[in-house]
Short mmCIF file of C-alpha atoms in Angstrom, two decimals:
data_model
loop_
_atom_site.label_atom_id
_atom_site.label_comp_id
_atom_site.label_asym_id
_atom_site.label_seq_id
_atom_site.Cartn_x
_atom_site.Cartn_y
_atom_site.Cartn_z
CA UNK A 1 38.12 106.86 154.75
CA UNK A 2 36.32 103.77 153.40
CA UNK A 3 33.76 103.98 156.18
CA UNK A 4 33.11 107.63 155.36
CA UNK A 5 32.49 106.82 151.69
CA UNK A 6 30.25 103.92 152.65
CA UNK A 7 28.23 106.12 155.02
CA UNK A 8 27.84 108.87 152.40
CA UNK A 9 26.77 106.33 149.77
CA UNK A 10 24.25 104.80 152.16
CA UNK A 11 22.89 108.24 153.11
CA UNK A 12 22.48 109.22 149.44
CA UNK A 13 20.68 105.92 148.74
CA UNK A 14 18.24 106.48 151.62
CA UNK A 15 17.62 110.13 150.67
CA UNK A 16 17.05 109.14 147.05
CA UNK A 17 14.49 106.53 148.05
CA UNK A 18 12.65 108.96 150.31
CA UNK A 19 12.55 111.63 147.61
CA UNK A 20 11.16 109.11 145.09
CA UNK A 21 8.34 108.17 147.46
CA UNK A 22 7.35 111.77 148.12
CA UNK A 23 7.69 112.89 144.51
CA UNK A 24 5.17 110.31 143.26
CA UNK A 25 1.79 111.93 142.50
CA UNK A 26 -0.73 111.51 145.31
CA UNK A 27 -3.53 110.41 143.01
CA UNK A 28 -1.43 107.85 141.12
CA UNK A 29 -2.27 105.06 143.58
CA UNK A 30 -5.83 104.83 142.29
CA UNK A 31 -4.79 103.38 138.92
CA UNK A 32 -1.86 101.25 140.06
CA UNK A 33 -2.42 97.63 139.07
CA UNK A 34 -0.61 94.61 140.48
CA UNK A 35 -1.01 91.50 138.36
CA UNK A 36 -2.75 88.68 140.23
CA UNK A 37 -0.19 85.87 140.37
CA UNK A 38 -1.96 83.76 142.99
CA UNK A 39 -2.44 80.88 140.48
CA UNK A 40 1.31 80.28 140.36
CA UNK A 41 2.97 78.02 142.93
CA UNK A 42 6.27 79.86 142.75
CA UNK A 43 7.31 83.11 141.07
CA UNK A 44 10.61 83.71 139.31
CA UNK A 45 10.11 87.47 139.50
CA UNK A 46 7.81 89.78 141.46
CA UNK A 47 4.36 90.48 140.03
CA UNK A 48 4.16 93.31 137.51
CA UNK A 49 3.00 96.62 138.97
CA UNK A 50 2.03 99.44 136.65
CA UNK A 51 -0.11 102.54 136.22
CA UNK A 52 -3.12 101.28 134.28
CA UNK A 53 -3.94 104.52 132.42
CA UNK A 54 -0.33 105.34 131.53
CA UNK A 55 0.19 101.78 130.30
CA UNK A 56 -2.89 101.91 128.08
CA UNK A 57 -1.97 105.33 126.74
CA UNK A 58 1.58 104.25 125.89
CA UNK A 59 0.29 101.05 124.24
CA UNK A 60 -2.45 103.06 122.47
CA UNK A 61 -5.16 100.79 123.88
CA UNK A 62 -8.69 102.23 124.06
CA UNK A 63 -10.64 98.97 124.20
CA UNK A 64 -10.64 97.15 127.56
CA UNK A 65 -11.31 93.85 125.76
CA UNK A 66 -7.78 93.89 124.32
CA UNK A 67 -6.48 92.72 127.72
CA UNK A 68 -9.72 91.74 129.45
CA UNK A 69 -11.03 89.66 126.54
CA UNK A 70 -13.86 87.14 126.70
CA UNK A 71 -13.84 83.69 125.10
CA UNK A 72 -16.67 81.20 124.76
CA UNK A 73 -16.37 77.75 123.19
CA UNK A 74 -12.85 78.54 122.00
CA UNK A 75 -13.88 81.72 120.19
CA UNK A 76 -13.27 85.36 121.02
CA UNK A 77 -16.50 87.18 121.90
CA UNK A 78 -16.35 90.56 120.14
CA UNK A 79 -17.13 93.71 122.14
CA UNK A 80 -17.21 91.85 125.47
CA UNK A 81 -14.69 92.29 128.26
CA UNK A 82 -14.15 90.71 131.67
CA UNK A 83 -12.43 93.27 133.89
CA UNK A 84 -13.57 91.58 137.11
CA UNK A 85 -12.53 88.06 136.12
CA UNK A 86 -9.02 86.85 137.01
CA UNK A 87 -6.91 85.80 134.02
CA UNK A 88 -6.36 82.41 135.68
CA UNK A 89 -10.05 81.63 135.22
CA UNK A 90 -9.56 81.49 131.44
CA UNK A 91 -5.85 80.66 131.18
CA UNK A 92 -4.44 77.52 132.79
CA UNK A 93 -0.81 77.09 133.77
CA UNK A 94 0.11 74.45 131.16
CA UNK A 95 -0.37 74.64 127.38
CA UNK A 96 -2.84 72.16 125.89
CA UNK A 97 -5.65 71.71 123.40
CA UNK A 98 -8.13 73.41 125.73
CA UNK A 99 -5.51 75.95 126.85
CA UNK A 100 -3.48 77.19 123.86
CA UNK A 101 -2.27 80.30 125.74
CA UNK A 102 -0.96 79.42 129.23
CA UNK A 103 -1.23 82.02 131.97
CA UNK A 104 2.43 83.12 132.00
CA UNK A 105 2.37 83.60 128.22
CA UNK A 106 -0.89 85.55 128.46
CA UNK A 107 0.71 87.92 130.98
CA UNK A 108 3.85 88.37 128.90
CA UNK A 109 2.33 88.43 125.40
CA UNK A 110 -0.91 90.30 126.03
CA UNK A 111 0.02 92.72 128.77
#
């Protein structure tokens, strides 16, 4: 009896996973973003994966520079964004005078 219950549970789990894969919109993959975590030696959790447009809509973000901001000489450059620049280029791993917002905090606080 226990084996039967285990088999049914396993079958439902597999079927549920398959149905989730096939129910996802076909065009959704275009806007799926995976945070670039290559600067970290070791991760505590997997990298964040999200639908870019849905995320921005839910957060009511219209300006790309909110997340993809540009800084020069320690000052925010208004109306400039850096979509093609990795966050790790501006944010180091450890907090300091030249790095007031470390990379992990930038991911968690900004995004």
